[in-house]
Amino acid sequence: MSSAPHVAIVGVTGAVGQEFLRVLEQRNFPIGKLTLLASARSAGKTVDFKGTTYTVKELTEDSFGDVDLALFSAGGSISKKYAPIASDAGATVVDNSSAFRMIDSVPLVVPEVNPEAVEGIELGKGGIIANPNCSTIIMLVPVTPIHRRAGVKRMVVSTYQAASGAGAAAMAELELQTSEVLAGKEPTCDIFPRQYAFNLFSHNSDIIPEHGYNEEEYKMVCETHKIWKNSDVKITATCVRVPVMRAHAESINLELEQPLDADEARQLLSEAAGVRVVDDRVGNNFPTPLEASNEDDVLVGRIRNDISREGTKVTGLDLFVCGDQVRKGAALNAVQIAELLVK
Ligand code: A2P
């Protein structure tokens, strides 16, 4: 397309929607026209972007008339209904929900990992591209370079996930509960059915009866297989919500096909796109969710040989990573996907 695209943001009042605006401005994404959409509750609210004030409109079936790029982050049911309508109207959709991720014909993209998946898609000509689950993105940015060098045979991941993954209302509830608990009051539990402040709990997504994994854990397995185009890699995950505002942490154990030791992995990761190594053993300084917040890069540290593995060559590694859930886990990754289409 020759002129700057007409961009629509669906769910602009949410945590990810607000981050879309920051990322688009910071990266100077070309925008010919901007349409901001949310529910009827938000219609009429105003939002400033690059010195211009925009009025939020209610999302309807007629919202996408001349839109070229629609960034969706308003939840799965809204995406299911409106993303096909937007695509039929000619908008290329980058969808943050899980609604389309596992459909074969829908590319599931982490730009540092599989940018080739968007080949053939043109802005303004319809189509849906899925943004992966936040925990999957934050895991695959640092693990893929290791996989390419040494082949991941099996991966064991445990997550420590922030409130932001459950949306702006969950972040507000964590803040409220923290002050309530400190004041000796009963915490308000509207979003999660139990106390979140000063606590942690198994991820709030539904448990799949067949095997007992929750949906978040199972997404990390299935999405990695799709993105890597490799279903042979063995993956198991345990996902936990911790009282942190907006960055996820993950402990990752890798079993490798080929030998690769911690020093080689550290060197490899220091050159990898989208990764920053924070691995100071002397100072005991490693990635933290606070340091990762508002950062584009996924921070990686605690890079060490897995001493539980036998043999003279190192074929097991441990890592600890932190990445901003709202940014690289959602808005930034989606905008980077859109950037692949404007180049
Ligand atoms: P609204 O603020 O008007 O409810 P989060 O993930 O942070 O909770 O944000 C969810 C986003 O999805 C918000 O922007 C919210 O808008 C939007 N949303 C929720 N329900 C609808 C709907 N029925 N139509 C359009 N947008 C919706």
Short mmCIF file of C-alpha atoms and ligand atoms in Angstrom, two decimals:
data_model
loop_
_atom_site.label_atom_id
_atom_site.label_comp_id
_atom_site.label_asym_id
_atom_site.label_seq_id
_atom_site.Cartn_x
_atom_site.Cartn_y
_atom_site.Cartn_z
CA MET A 1 0.00 0.00 0.00
CA SER A 2 1.36 3.44 -0.89
CA SER A 3 -0.14 5.76 1.77
CA ALA A 4 0.05 5.37 5.56
CA PRO A 5 -2.54 2.84 6.79
CA HIS A 6 -5.82 3.54 8.57
CA VAL A 7 -5.29 1.82 11.94
CA ALA A 8 -8.07 0.74 14.32
CA ILE A 9 -7.53 -0.36 17.91
CA VAL A 10 -10.22 -2.59 19.35
CA GLY A 11 -10.19 -2.51 23.17
CA VAL A 12 -8.30 0.76 23.38
CA THR A 13 -9.38 1.44 26.97
CA GLY A 14 -7.84 -1.80 28.27
CA ALA A 15 -4.33 -2.45 29.59
CA VAL A 16 -3.08 -3.75 26.23
CA GLY A 17 -5.10 -1.19 24.25
CA GLN A 18 -3.39 1.67 26.08
CA GLU A 19 -0.02 0.03 25.49
CA PHE A 20 -0.78 -0.23 21.75
CA LEU A 21 -0.94 3.58 21.68
CA ARG A 22 2.38 3.98 23.55
CA VAL A 23 4.15 1.44 21.33
CA LEU A 24 2.75 2.91 18.09
CA GLU A 25 3.92 6.38 19.15
CA GLN A 26 7.34 5.28 20.41
CA ARG A 27 8.06 3.28 17.25
CA ASN A 28 6.64 6.02 15.03
CA PHE A 29 4.43 3.49 13.25
CA PRO A 30 2.99 5.09 10.09
CA ILE A 31 -0.65 6.03 10.69
CA GLY A 32 -2.81 7.78 8.10
CA LYS A 33 -5.98 7.66 10.19
CA LEU A 34 -6.64 6.30 13.68
CA THR A 35 -9.92 4.80 14.94
CA LEU A 36 -10.28 3.94 18.61
CA LEU A 37 -12.91 1.36 19.58
CA ALA A 38 -14.20 -0.10 22.84
CA SER A 39 -17.55 -1.02 24.39
CA ALA A 40 -20.57 1.28 24.57
CA ARG A 41 -19.49 2.08 28.16
CA SER A 42 -16.42 3.91 26.84
CA ALA A 43 -17.95 5.61 23.78
CA GLY A 44 -17.34 9.35 23.98
CA LYS A 45 -14.23 9.13 26.20
CA THR A 46 -11.26 11.02 24.80
CA VAL A 47 -7.70 9.79 24.31
CA ASP A 48 -4.62 11.83 23.32
CA PHE A 49 -2.25 10.43 20.74
CA LYS A 50 0.70 12.37 19.30
CA GLY A 51 -0.83 15.70 20.27
CA THR A 52 -4.28 15.01 18.80
CA THR A 53 -7.37 14.21 20.86
CA TYR A 54 -9.44 11.25 19.62
CA THR A 55 -12.91 10.19 20.74
CA VAL A 56 -13.45 6.51 21.52
CA LYS A 57 -16.28 4.95 19.49
CA GLU A 58 -18.44 1.96 20.21
CA LEU A 59 -17.35 -1.19 18.37
CA THR A 60 -20.03 -2.21 15.86
CA GLU A 61 -20.23 -4.34 12.72
CA ASP A 62 -19.76 -1.14 10.69
CA SER A 63 -16.55 -0.05 12.43
CA PHE A 64 -14.12 -1.31 9.77
CA GLY A 65 -15.23 0.35 6.51
CA ASP A 66 -11.87 1.69 5.29
CA VAL A 67 -9.60 0.28 8.01
CA ASP A 68 -6.32 -1.28 6.78
CA LEU A 69 -4.97 -2.64 10.07
CA ALA A 70 -7.06 -3.64 13.11
CA LEU A 71 -5.27 -4.40 16.36
CA PHE A 72 -7.62 -6.43 18.58
CA SER A 73 -7.34 -6.79 22.36
CA ALA A 74 -10.86 -6.93 23.77
CA GLY A 75 -11.06 -10.62 24.72
CA GLY A 76 -11.78 -13.86 22.86
CA SER A 77 -15.51 -13.50 22.35
CA ILE A 78 -15.17 -10.02 20.81
CA SER A 79 -12.40 -11.28 18.52
CA LYS A 80 -14.43 -14.32 17.48
CA LYS A 81 -17.32 -12.14 16.42
CA TYR A 82 -15.62 -9.02 15.04
CA ALA A 83 -12.24 -10.14 13.63
CA PRO A 84 -13.88 -11.99 10.68
CA ILE A 85 -16.13 -8.94 10.09
CA ALA A 86 -13.05 -6.67 10.06
CA SER A 87 -11.18 -9.03 7.74
CA ASP A 88 -14.15 -9.29 5.34
CA ALA A 89 -14.25 -5.48 5.24
CA GLY A 90 -10.59 -5.47 4.11
CA ALA A 91 -8.78 -4.83 7.38
CA THR A 92 -5.78 -7.01 8.18
CA VAL A 93 -6.33 -8.13 11.78
CA VAL A 94 -3.61 -8.75 14.37
CA ASP A 95 -5.50 -10.47 17.15
CA ASN A 96 -4.27 -10.69 20.71
CA SER A 97 -6.81 -13.29 21.88
CA SER A 98 -6.55 -17.07 21.70
CA ALA A 99 -9.60 -17.32 19.40
CA PHE A 100 -7.73 -18.06 16.14
CA ARG A 101 -4.28 -19.13 17.29
CA MET A 102 -4.58 -22.84 16.63
CA ILE A 103 -6.37 -22.58 13.26
CA ASP A 104 -3.96 -23.96 10.65
CA SER A 105 -4.50 -21.17 8.13
CA VAL A 106 -3.89 -18.41 10.73
CA PRO A 107 -0.22 -17.46 11.19
CA LEU A 108 0.89 -17.43 14.84
CA VAL A 109 3.85 -15.09 14.95
CA VAL A 110 6.74 -13.98 17.13
CA PRO A 111 8.71 -11.68 14.79
CA GLU A 112 12.11 -12.72 16.21
CA VAL A 113 11.19 -16.39 15.66
CA ASN A 114 9.00 -16.93 12.56
CA PRO A 115 8.53 -13.68 10.60
CA GLU A 116 8.23 -15.74 7.40
CA ALA A 117 4.78 -16.88 8.58
CA VAL A 118 3.21 -13.59 7.40
CA GLU A 119 4.50 -13.90 3.83
CA GLY A 120 1.74 -13.23 1.32
CA ILE A 121 -0.37 -11.13 3.71
CA GLU A 122 -0.86 -7.52 2.66
CA LEU A 123 -2.17 -4.67 4.79
CA GLY A 124 -5.63 -3.57 3.73
CA LYS A 125 -6.41 -6.86 2.02
CA GLY A 126 -7.98 -8.71 4.95
CA GLY A 127 -6.64 -11.74 6.81
CA ILE A 128 -6.16 -12.61 10.46
CA ILE A 129 -2.79 -13.04 12.17
CA ALA A 130 -2.66 -14.28 15.76
CA ASN A 131 -0.43 -12.91 18.49
CA PRO A 132 0.69 -15.83 20.68
CA ASN A 133 -0.01 -16.22 24.39
CA CYS A 134 2.17 -13.88 26.48
CA SER A 135 3.97 -16.65 28.40
CA THR A 136 4.72 -18.42 25.12
CA ILE A 137 6.21 -15.27 23.55
CA ILE A 138 8.35 -14.51 26.62
CA MET A 139 9.65 -18.10 26.65
CA LEU A 140 10.34 -18.42 22.92
CA VAL A 141 12.28 -15.18 22.42
CA PRO A 142 15.26 -16.49 24.49
CA VAL A 143 14.76 -20.24 23.96
CA THR A 144 14.55 -20.21 20.14
CA PRO A 145 18.23 -19.22 19.57
CA ILE A 146 19.25 -22.11 21.84
CA HIS A 147 16.85 -24.44 20.02
CA ARG A 148 18.34 -23.45 16.67
CA ARG A 149 21.88 -24.06 17.86
CA ALA A 150 21.47 -27.20 19.97
CA GLY A 151 17.93 -28.52 19.41
CA VAL A 152 15.54 -28.56 22.37
CA LYS A 153 14.43 -32.11 23.07
CA ARG A 154 12.39 -31.42 26.21
CA MET A 155 11.44 -28.24 28.04
CA VAL A 156 10.09 -27.87 31.61
CA VAL A 157 8.75 -24.40 32.42
CA SER A 158 7.25 -22.87 35.54
CA THR A 159 5.74 -19.39 35.30
CA TYR A 160 5.26 -16.57 37.80
CA GLN A 161 2.60 -14.47 36.06
CA ALA A 162 1.59 -10.87 36.61
CA ALA A 163 -1.89 -9.40 37.13
CA SER A 164 -1.83 -7.61 33.76
CA GLY A 165 -2.51 -10.85 31.90
CA ALA A 166 -6.00 -10.77 33.40
CA GLY A 167 -6.56 -7.17 32.27
CA ALA A 168 -6.73 -3.67 33.70
CA ALA A 169 -9.42 -4.61 36.25
CA ALA A 170 -7.19 -7.33 37.75
CA MET A 171 -4.32 -4.85 38.09
CA ALA A 172 -6.65 -2.40 39.85
CA GLU A 173 -7.90 -5.16 42.17
CA LEU A 174 -4.35 -6.16 43.15
CA GLU A 175 -3.61 -2.54 44.03
CA LEU A 176 -6.85 -2.20 45.99
CA GLN A 177 -6.38 -5.49 47.86
CA THR A 178 -2.82 -4.54 48.82
CA SER A 179 -4.02 -1.38 50.53
CA GLU A 180 -7.02 -3.18 52.07
CA VAL A 181 -4.88 -5.96 53.56
CA LEU A 182 -2.34 -3.45 54.92
CA ALA A 183 -5.23 -1.57 56.54
CA GLY A 184 -6.49 -4.79 58.14
CA LYS A 185 -9.63 -4.93 55.97
CA GLU A 186 -11.16 -7.87 54.09
CA PRO A 187 -9.82 -7.80 50.51
CA THR A 188 -12.26 -7.15 47.64
CA CYS A 189 -12.38 -10.28 45.46
CA ASP A 190 -14.33 -9.34 42.31
CA ILE A 191 -11.94 -10.49 39.59
CA PHE A 192 -10.35 -13.56 41.20
CA PRO A 193 -12.31 -15.68 43.69
CA ARG A 194 -9.56 -15.46 46.33
CA GLN A 195 -7.06 -13.08 47.87
CA TYR A 196 -4.32 -12.13 45.39
CA ALA A 197 -2.29 -9.59 47.38
CA PHE A 198 0.39 -11.28 49.55
CA ASN A 199 -0.56 -14.63 47.97
CA LEU A 200 -0.10 -16.68 44.80
CA PHE A 201 -2.25 -19.29 43.11
CA SER A 202 -2.44 -21.70 40.19
CA HIS A 203 -3.33 -19.84 36.98
CA ASN A 204 -6.99 -18.86 36.82
CA SER A 205 -7.66 -20.39 33.37
CA ASP A 206 -9.89 -23.46 33.17
CA ILE A 207 -8.53 -26.92 33.89
CA ILE A 208 -8.77 -29.29 30.92
CA PRO A 209 -10.44 -32.44 32.34
CA GLU A 210 -8.62 -34.81 29.98
CA HIS A 211 -5.18 -34.29 31.56
CA GLY A 212 -5.48 -31.72 34.37
CA TYR A 213 -3.33 -29.02 32.75
CA ASN A 214 -4.88 -25.57 32.79
CA GLU A 215 -5.50 -23.77 29.49
CA GLU A 216 -2.55 -21.41 29.96
CA GLU A 217 -0.17 -24.36 30.42
CA TYR A 218 -1.58 -26.18 27.43
CA LYS A 219 -1.30 -23.06 25.25
CA MET A 220 2.44 -22.94 25.96
CA VAL A 221 2.74 -26.51 24.68
CA CYS A 222 0.52 -26.28 21.57
CA GLU A 223 1.57 -22.79 20.49
CA THR A 224 5.28 -23.64 20.74
CA HIS A 225 4.71 -26.69 18.54
CA LYS A 226 2.92 -24.53 15.96
CA ILE A 227 5.45 -21.65 15.99
CA TRP A 228 8.45 -23.99 15.79
CA LYS A 229 6.63 -26.23 13.27
CA ASN A 230 7.81 -29.12 15.43
CA SER A 231 5.48 -31.26 17.50
CA ASP A 232 8.23 -33.63 18.63
CA VAL A 233 9.60 -31.27 21.28
CA LYS A 234 8.38 -32.43 24.68
CA ILE A 235 7.04 -29.57 26.80
CA THR A 236 5.48 -29.46 30.25
CA ALA A 237 4.39 -26.29 32.05
CA THR A 238 3.09 -25.14 35.44
CA CYS A 239 1.52 -21.66 35.41
CA VAL A 240 1.10 -19.62 38.57
CA ARG A 241 -0.30 -16.13 39.15
CA VAL A 242 1.88 -14.03 41.49
CA PRO A 243 1.11 -10.57 42.93
CA VAL A 244 3.24 -8.66 40.43
CA MET A 245 1.79 -5.90 38.28
CA ARG A 246 2.87 -6.31 34.65
CA ALA A 247 5.85 -8.59 33.92
CA HIS A 248 5.94 -12.38 33.86
CA ALA A 249 8.86 -14.48 35.12
CA GLU A 250 9.60 -18.04 33.99
CA SER A 251 11.98 -20.72 35.17
CA ILE A 252 12.96 -22.87 32.18
CA ASN A 253 14.82 -26.18 32.10
CA LEU A 254 16.02 -27.41 28.71
CA GLU A 255 17.18 -30.84 27.61
CA LEU A 256 19.21 -30.49 24.42
CA GLU A 257 19.97 -32.74 21.45
CA GLN A 258 23.50 -31.34 21.03
CA PRO A 259 25.98 -30.22 23.71
CA LEU A 260 25.83 -26.51 24.65
CA ASP A 261 27.19 -25.22 27.94
CA ALA A 262 26.19 -22.17 29.97
CA ASP A 263 29.05 -20.00 28.67
CA GLU A 264 28.17 -20.76 25.05
CA ALA A 265 24.48 -20.16 25.77
CA ARG A 266 25.24 -16.82 27.46
CA GLN A 267 27.28 -15.72 24.42
CA LEU A 268 24.52 -16.84 22.05
CA LEU A 269 21.84 -15.02 24.06
CA SER A 270 23.92 -11.84 24.27
CA GLU A 271 23.72 -11.66 20.45
CA ALA A 272 20.04 -12.68 20.15
CA ALA A 273 17.38 -10.20 18.98
CA GLY A 274 14.91 -9.12 21.66
CA VAL A 275 16.98 -10.50 24.55
CA ARG A 276 19.09 -8.81 27.25
CA VAL A 277 21.35 -10.93 29.42
CA VAL A 278 21.25 -10.02 33.14
CA ASP A 279 23.40 -12.71 34.69
CA ASP A 280 25.68 -11.33 37.39
CA ARG A 281 26.63 -14.24 39.61
CA VAL A 282 29.07 -12.20 41.74
CA GLY A 283 26.51 -9.51 42.55
CA ASN A 284 23.60 -12.02 42.71
CA ASN A 285 21.81 -9.79 40.23
CA PHE A 286 19.40 -11.51 37.88
CA PRO A 287 16.18 -10.60 35.98
CA THR A 288 13.26 -9.25 38.00
CA PRO A 289 9.73 -8.40 36.84
CA LEU A 290 10.24 -4.80 37.94
CA GLU A 291 13.37 -4.41 35.84
CA ALA A 292 11.61 -6.02 32.87
CA SER A 293 8.58 -3.71 33.16
CA ASN A 294 8.24 -1.19 30.32
CA GLU A 295 11.19 -2.83 28.54
CA ASP A 296 11.03 -4.26 25.01
CA ASP A 297 13.62 -6.97 25.67
CA VAL A 298 13.09 -10.23 27.51
CA LEU A 299 15.68 -10.37 30.32
CA VAL A 300 17.49 -13.67 30.80
CA GLY A 301 19.78 -14.84 33.59
CA ARG A 302 20.58 -17.73 35.97
CA ILE A 303 22.09 -19.33 32.86
CA ARG A 304 23.62 -22.53 34.20
CA ASN A 305 24.40 -26.12 33.36
CA ASP A 306 21.78 -28.53 34.67
CA ILE A 307 23.86 -30.56 37.14
CA SER A 308 21.20 -33.28 37.33
CA ARG A 309 22.12 -34.52 33.88
CA GLU A 310 24.74 -37.20 33.43
CA GLY A 311 27.55 -37.39 30.86
CA THR A 312 30.70 -35.40 30.18
CA LYS A 313 29.06 -32.99 27.73
CA VAL A 314 26.49 -30.44 28.87
CA THR A 315 23.09 -31.26 27.35
CA GLY A 316 20.90 -29.53 29.94
CA LEU A 317 20.51 -25.84 30.79
CA ASP A 318 18.52 -23.80 33.29
CA LEU A 319 17.37 -20.21 32.64
CA PHE A 320 15.30 -17.61 34.46
CA VAL A 321 13.57 -15.04 32.26
CA CYS A 322 11.39 -11.97 32.80
CA GLY A 323 9.40 -10.10 30.15
CA ASP A 324 6.83 -7.33 30.17
CA GLN A 325 3.47 -9.07 29.66
CA VAL A 326 1.64 -6.00 28.37
CA ARG A 327 4.45 -4.99 26.05
CA LYS A 328 6.42 -7.91 24.50
CA GLY A 329 3.76 -10.36 25.67
CA ALA A 330 1.03 -8.44 23.82
CA ALA A 331 1.13 -4.90 22.35
CA LEU A 332 4.75 -4.72 21.20
CA ASN A 333 4.67 -8.17 19.60
CA ALA A 334 1.46 -7.26 17.73
CA VAL A 335 2.92 -3.97 16.47
CA GLN A 336 6.13 -5.75 15.41
CA ILE A 337 3.93 -8.14 13.40
CA ALA A 338 2.26 -5.13 11.75
CA GLU A 339 5.71 -3.68 10.99
CA LEU A 340 6.52 -6.83 9.02
CA LEU A 341 3.58 -5.90 6.77
CA VAL A 342 4.47 -2.23 6.17
CA LYS A 343 8.09 -2.92 5.12
P1 A2P B 1 -14.41 -1.03 27.93
O1 A2P B 1 -13.34 -0.31 28.71
O2 A2P B 1 -15.31 -0.11 27.20
O3 A2P B 1 -15.09 -2.11 28.71
P2 A2P B 1 -8.73 -5.41 29.66
O4 A2P B 1 -8.19 -6.64 28.97
O5 A2P B 1 -7.63 -4.54 30.19
O6 A2P B 1 -9.76 -5.76 30.68
O7 A2P B 1 -9.48 -4.55 28.52
C1 A2P B 1 -10.55 -5.06 27.79
C2 A2P B 1 -10.87 -4.13 26.63
O8 A2P B 1 -11.90 -4.74 25.86
C3 A2P B 1 -11.39 -2.77 27.05
O9 A2P B 1 -10.94 -1.79 26.16
C4 A2P B 1 -12.88 -2.96 26.94
O10 A2P B 1 -13.61 -1.77 26.72
C5 A2P B 1 -12.97 -3.80 25.70
N1 A2P B 1 -14.28 -4.45 25.61
C6 A2P B 1 -14.88 -5.24 26.51
N2 A2P B 1 -16.13 -5.59 26.09
C7 A2P B 1 -16.30 -5.02 24.88
C8 A2P B 1 -17.36 -4.98 23.92
N3 A2P B 1 -18.50 -5.64 24.12
N4 A2P B 1 -17.17 -4.27 22.78
C9 A2P B 1 -16.02 -3.61 22.57
N5 A2P B 1 -14.99 -3.60 23.43
C10 A2P B 1 -15.11 -4.28 24.57
#
